[in-house]
Amino acid sequence: MSEQSNMSRIKVTESDIDSIDDIRTADVRRLLKRNLLCDGTTRAHNEDSLNKGQQNERTKMDNLIVLYKEAYALIKENDTFFSGIFKWNQNIMTDLTNGIENLKNYRSPILVLGETGAGKTSFINLLLGERLLPTSLHSNTHTICELSNSPSGNLDADVEYVDKPKEEGVKTFSNKDNPKEFVEFMKVEAVKTNVRKITVHAPFNILKNNVVIVDSPGVGETQEMTDVVLGYVEKAAVFIFVIDMMNAGGVQQRVPTNEKEIVINDTVERLLELCHELDSSQIIPFSTTEAQSFQDEGAVAPRFKTVLARLSQMIPATQFMTTHKAQTWLRDVLEKSLHITRAHIENSRLSEKQLLDKKTMAQQRIKDLGKEMNAFISEQRGNVAKRIQEGAAEMYDRVNTEQTKGHVCRFDSAALPTNSKWHDAAANIRTQLFEKNNKSNEFAEIRRKHRRPN
């Protein structure tokens, strides 16, 4: 029987393990927690899920780019015929060009904010899967660090200075597997007062498909930095605010282990009071140090896995909204073009043959483009319907397994309803069944990629 099964059988909890305060047992405590909490899934499974969702949206964007280019060519080749569209939008050609560039160069920024010393850089290193950035990076509050993918596989750093020095350019390092030189370089550059931004290109899986991680010193440090950060906020796919809960609301004294859960719960309550729009599910407390140690050993801490799972949902969802907005705008352009074409034909002074040729050509081009657009929309609707059907089928199969039924329908004696009336007791049972089923579904969703092939 495995260590994890043994601990589960005797109901050892995370709090029980945390209560082992003897420093000599730190390694043992970490090993016990890893065996208790980690279910065997790897970081690669979570990254594959994120990349798969992004690739699906990237394909849609590429298809839209083709449609945008065809619409641009149609209007440009027949600018006289479509002259009315410039009255509707005199910048139509520029807007089409910008739309193409926006889709082509679309990025998904993950903006990480927090007070200096809150652990932002440690969290980003955890996201990357590598201790790449020195934790002293933001002793200089004027510096933003932006990390994006390096298709070449090189590890590059491009430093932007407030006052450009005589020699400025991209610094290339050997590789990410031996980042010592890079770390030393960053330690030196980050503390310089004339450094505005450091752009790092690194070959990490999480940065594929145009994901960008932005390590920011925060809003309010300086007005210039506030303006820069707010510019990122407007375009961010995900916004993460890092809080050091163990400082107990700013008291610079580490909280004893046996009081950790109390402090976490108190911090969560305060955050919910401060921001009424915030949902408790958006607050994910976990130890970055512990998660990093698990990751070094090939495991993924469950709460950090929740963070990765949220990214896998939120980033493709943001891409979908961008695609949908671009698709809706282009459809409006096509509908307006068709209306203008008909009006132009009615008022035209061309000969009957010229009019017929123009009419046939324009209507056919618009018709073809409209078909492509409708096919694109239909395909996306089909994809959504397919995902819903697959998800429903998977949930049905999951709920009907003996394991799930046993877990959901098994009640401890303390959980049995004590209501004197059958109606009240039945309502109590239904509520507990619903809550247990939700927890079972959440756990199964976390394990889904591990259990089922891609």
JSON list of C-alpha atoms in Angstrom, two decimals, residues 282-362:
[
{"chain": "A", "resi": 282, "resn": "GLN", "atom": "CA", "xyz": [-10.41, 33.92, -7.19]},
{"chain": "A", "resi": 283, "resn": "ILE", "atom": "CA", "xyz": [-8.23, 33.88, -4.07]},
{"chain": "A", "resi": 284, "resn": "ILE", "atom": "CA", "xyz": [-5.81, 30.94, -4.12]},
{"chain": "A", "resi": 285, "resn": "PRO", "atom": "CA", "xyz": [-3.58, 30.76, -1.03]},
{"chain": "A", "resi": 286, "resn": "PHE", "atom": "CA", "xyz": [-0.48, 28.57, -1.31]},
{"chain": "A", "resi": 287, "resn": "SER", "atom": "CA", "xyz": [3.21, 28.52, -0.46]},
{"chain": "A", "resi": 288, "resn": "THR", "atom": "CA", "xyz": [5.39, 29.51, -3.41]},
{"chain": "A", "resi": 289, "resn": "THR", "atom": "CA", "xyz": [8.43, 27.99, -1.69]},
{"chain": "A", "resi": 290, "resn": "GLU", "atom": "CA", "xyz": [6.64, 24.69, -1.11]},
{"chain": "A", "resi": 291, "resn": "ALA", "atom": "CA", "xyz": [5.21, 24.62, -4.64]},
{"chain": "A", "resi": 292, "resn": "GLN", "atom": "CA", "xyz": [8.69, 25.29, -6.04]},
{"chain": "A", "resi": 293, "resn": "SER", "atom": "CA", "xyz": [10.19, 22.43, -4.01]},
{"chain": "A", "resi": 294, "resn": "PHE", "atom": "CA", "xyz": [7.44, 20.08, -5.24]},
{"chain": "A", "resi": 295, "resn": "GLN", "atom": "CA", "xyz": [8.08, 21.23, -8.80]},
{"chain": "A", "resi": 296, "resn": "ASP", "atom": "CA", "xyz": [11.82, 20.61, -8.44]},
{"chain": "A", "resi": 297, "resn": "GLU", "atom": "CA", "xyz": [10.93, 17.00, -7.63]},
{"chain": "A", "resi": 298, "resn": "GLY", "atom": "CA", "xyz": [8.63, 16.64, -10.66]},
{"chain": "A", "resi": 299, "resn": "ALA", "atom": "CA", "xyz": [5.32, 17.16, -8.84]},
{"chain": "A", "resi": 300, "resn": "VAL", "atom": "CA", "xyz": [2.74, 19.97, -8.92]},
{"chain": "A", "resi": 301, "resn": "ALA", "atom": "CA", "xyz": [1.28, 21.40, -5.73]},
{"chain": "A", "resi": 302, "resn": "PRO", "atom": "CA", "xyz": [-2.54, 21.15, -5.94]},
{"chain": "A", "resi": 303, "resn": "ARG", "atom": "CA", "xyz": [-3.26, 24.83, -5.37]},
{"chain": "A", "resi": 304, "resn": "PHE", "atom": "CA", "xyz": [-0.63, 25.88, -7.88]},
{"chain": "A", "resi": 305, "resn": "LYS", "atom": "CA", "xyz": [-2.22, 23.38, -10.26]},
{"chain": "A", "resi": 306, "resn": "THR", "atom": "CA", "xyz": [-5.45, 25.31, -9.71]},
{"chain": "A", "resi": 307, "resn": "VAL", "atom": "CA", "xyz": [-3.62, 28.46, -10.85]},
{"chain": "A", "resi": 308, "resn": "LEU", "atom": "CA", "xyz": [-2.41, 26.70, -14.02]},
{"chain": "A", "resi": 309, "resn": "ALA", "atom": "CA", "xyz": [-5.92, 25.35, -14.66]},
{"chain": "A", "resi": 310, "resn": "ARG", "atom": "CA", "xyz": [-7.39, 28.87, -14.36]},
{"chain": "A", "resi": 311, "resn": "LEU", "atom": "CA", "xyz": [-4.83, 30.15, -16.86]},
{"chain": "A", "resi": 312, "resn": "SER", "atom": "CA", "xyz": [-5.86, 27.34, -19.23]},
{"chain": "A", "resi": 313, "resn": "GLN", "atom": "CA", "xyz": [-9.42, 28.64, -19.05]},
{"chain": "A", "resi": 314, "resn": "MET", "atom": "CA", "xyz": [-8.92, 32.41, -18.95]},
{"chain": "A", "resi": 315, "resn": "ILE", "atom": "CA", "xyz": [-6.30, 32.92, -21.67]},
{"chain": "A", "resi": 316, "resn": "PRO", "atom": "CA", "xyz": [-8.21, 31.07, -24.45]},
{"chain": "A", "resi": 317, "resn": "ALA", "atom": "CA", "xyz": [-11.41, 32.81, -23.27]},
{"chain": "A", "resi": 318, "resn": "THR", "atom": "CA", "xyz": [-9.77, 36.22, -23.75]},
{"chain": "A", "resi": 319, "resn": "GLN", "atom": "CA", "xyz": [-8.53, 35.16, -27.18]},
{"chain": "A", "resi": 320, "resn": "PHE", "atom": "CA", "xyz": [-12.07, 34.03, -28.04]},
{"chain": "A", "resi": 321, "resn": "MET", "atom": "CA", "xyz": [-13.47, 37.46, -27.14]},
{"chain": "A", "resi": 322, "resn": "THR", "atom": "CA", "xyz": [-10.87, 39.12, -29.38]},
{"chain": "A", "resi": 323, "resn": "THR", "atom": "CA", "xyz": [-11.75, 36.78, -32.26]},
{"chain": "A", "resi": 324, "resn": "HIS", "atom": "CA", "xyz": [-15.47, 37.31, -31.73]},
{"chain": "A", "resi": 325, "resn": "LYS", "atom": "CA", "xyz": [-15.08, 41.10, -31.74]},
{"chain": "A", "resi": 326, "resn": "ALA", "atom": "CA", "xyz": [-13.02, 41.03, -34.96]},
{"chain": "A", "resi": 327, "resn": "GLN", "atom": "CA", "xyz": [-15.49, 38.64, -36.56]},
{"chain": "A", "resi": 328, "resn": "THR", "atom": "CA", "xyz": [-18.50, 40.83, -35.66]},
{"chain": "A", "resi": 329, "resn": "TRP", "atom": "CA", "xyz": [-16.82, 43.97, -37.02]},
{"chain": "A", "resi": 330, "resn": "LEU", "atom": "CA", "xyz": [-15.97, 42.30, -40.34]},
{"chain": "A", "resi": 331, "resn": "ARG", "atom": "CA", "xyz": [-19.52, 41.02, -40.70]},
{"chain": "A", "resi": 332, "resn": "ASP", "atom": "CA", "xyz": [-20.79, 44.59, -40.28]},
{"chain": "A", "resi": 333, "resn": "VAL", "atom": "CA", "xyz": [-18.36, 45.74, -42.99]},
{"chain": "A", "resi": 334, "resn": "LEU", "atom": "CA", "xyz": [-19.62, 43.07, -45.40]},
{"chain": "A", "resi": 335, "resn": "GLU", "atom": "CA", "xyz": [-23.27, 43.90, -44.74]},
{"chain": "A", "resi": 336, "resn": "LYS", "atom": "CA", "xyz": [-22.58, 47.60, -45.26]},
{"chain": "A", "resi": 337, "resn": "SER", "atom": "CA", "xyz": [-20.64, 46.84, -48.46]},
{"chain": "A", "resi": 338, "resn": "LEU", "atom": "CA", "xyz": [-23.57, 44.87, -49.87]},
{"chain": "A", "resi": 339, "resn": "HIS", "atom": "CA", "xyz": [-25.98, 47.70, -49.07]},
{"chain": "A", "resi": 340, "resn": "ILE", "atom": "CA", "xyz": [-23.68, 50.28, -50.71]},
{"chain": "A", "resi": 341, "resn": "THR", "atom": "CA", "xyz": [-23.23, 48.08, -53.77]},
{"chain": "A", "resi": 342, "resn": "ARG", "atom": "CA", "xyz": [-26.96, 47.89, -54.34]},
{"chain": "A", "resi": 343, "resn": "ALA", "atom": "CA", "xyz": [-27.36, 51.65, -53.92]},
{"chain": "A", "resi": 344, "resn": "HIS", "atom": "CA", "xyz": [-24.47, 52.32, -56.31]},
{"chain": "A", "resi": 345, "resn": "ILE", "atom": "CA", "xyz": [-25.95, 50.06, -58.96]},
{"chain": "A", "resi": 346, "resn": "GLU", "atom": "CA", "xyz": [-29.33, 51.79, -58.75]},
{"chain": "A", "resi": 347, "resn": "ASN", "atom": "CA", "xyz": [-27.78, 55.25, -59.23]},
{"chain": "A", "resi": 348, "resn": "SER", "atom": "CA", "xyz": [-25.08, 54.30, -61.71]},
{"chain": "A", "resi": 349, "resn": "ARG", "atom": "CA", "xyz": [-24.77, 55.96, -65.15]},
{"chain": "A", "resi": 350, "resn": "LEU", "atom": "CA", "xyz": [-22.77, 53.10, -66.64]},
{"chain": "A", "resi": 351, "resn": "SER", "atom": "CA", "xyz": [-23.96, 51.32, -69.75]},
{"chain": "A", "resi": 352, "resn": "GLU", "atom": "CA", "xyz": [-26.22, 48.36, -69.25]},
{"chain": "A", "resi": 353, "resn": "LYS", "atom": "CA", "xyz": [-23.41, 45.88, -69.99]},
{"chain": "A", "resi": 354, "resn": "GLN", "atom": "CA", "xyz": [-20.89, 47.67, -67.74]},
{"chain": "A", "resi": 355, "resn": "LEU", "atom": "CA", "xyz": [-23.49, 47.85, -65.03]},
{"chain": "A", "resi": 356, "resn": "LEU", "atom": "CA", "xyz": [-24.26, 44.15, -65.37]},
{"chain": "A", "resi": 357, "resn": "ASP", "atom": "CA", "xyz": [-20.57, 43.21, -65.30]},
{"chain": "A", "resi": 358, "resn": "LYS", "atom": "CA", "xyz": [-19.93, 45.38, -62.24]},
{"chain": "A", "resi": 359, "resn": "LYS", "atom": "CA", "xyz": [-23.02, 44.06, -60.53]},
{"chain": "A", "resi": 360, "resn": "THR", "atom": "CA", "xyz": [-22.14, 40.44, -61.23]},
{"chain": "A", "resi": 361, "resn": "MET", "atom": "CA", "xyz": [-18.54, 40.84, -60.14]},
{"chain": "A", "resi": 362, "resn": "ALA", "atom": "CA", "xyz": [-19.29, 42.76, -56.93]}
]
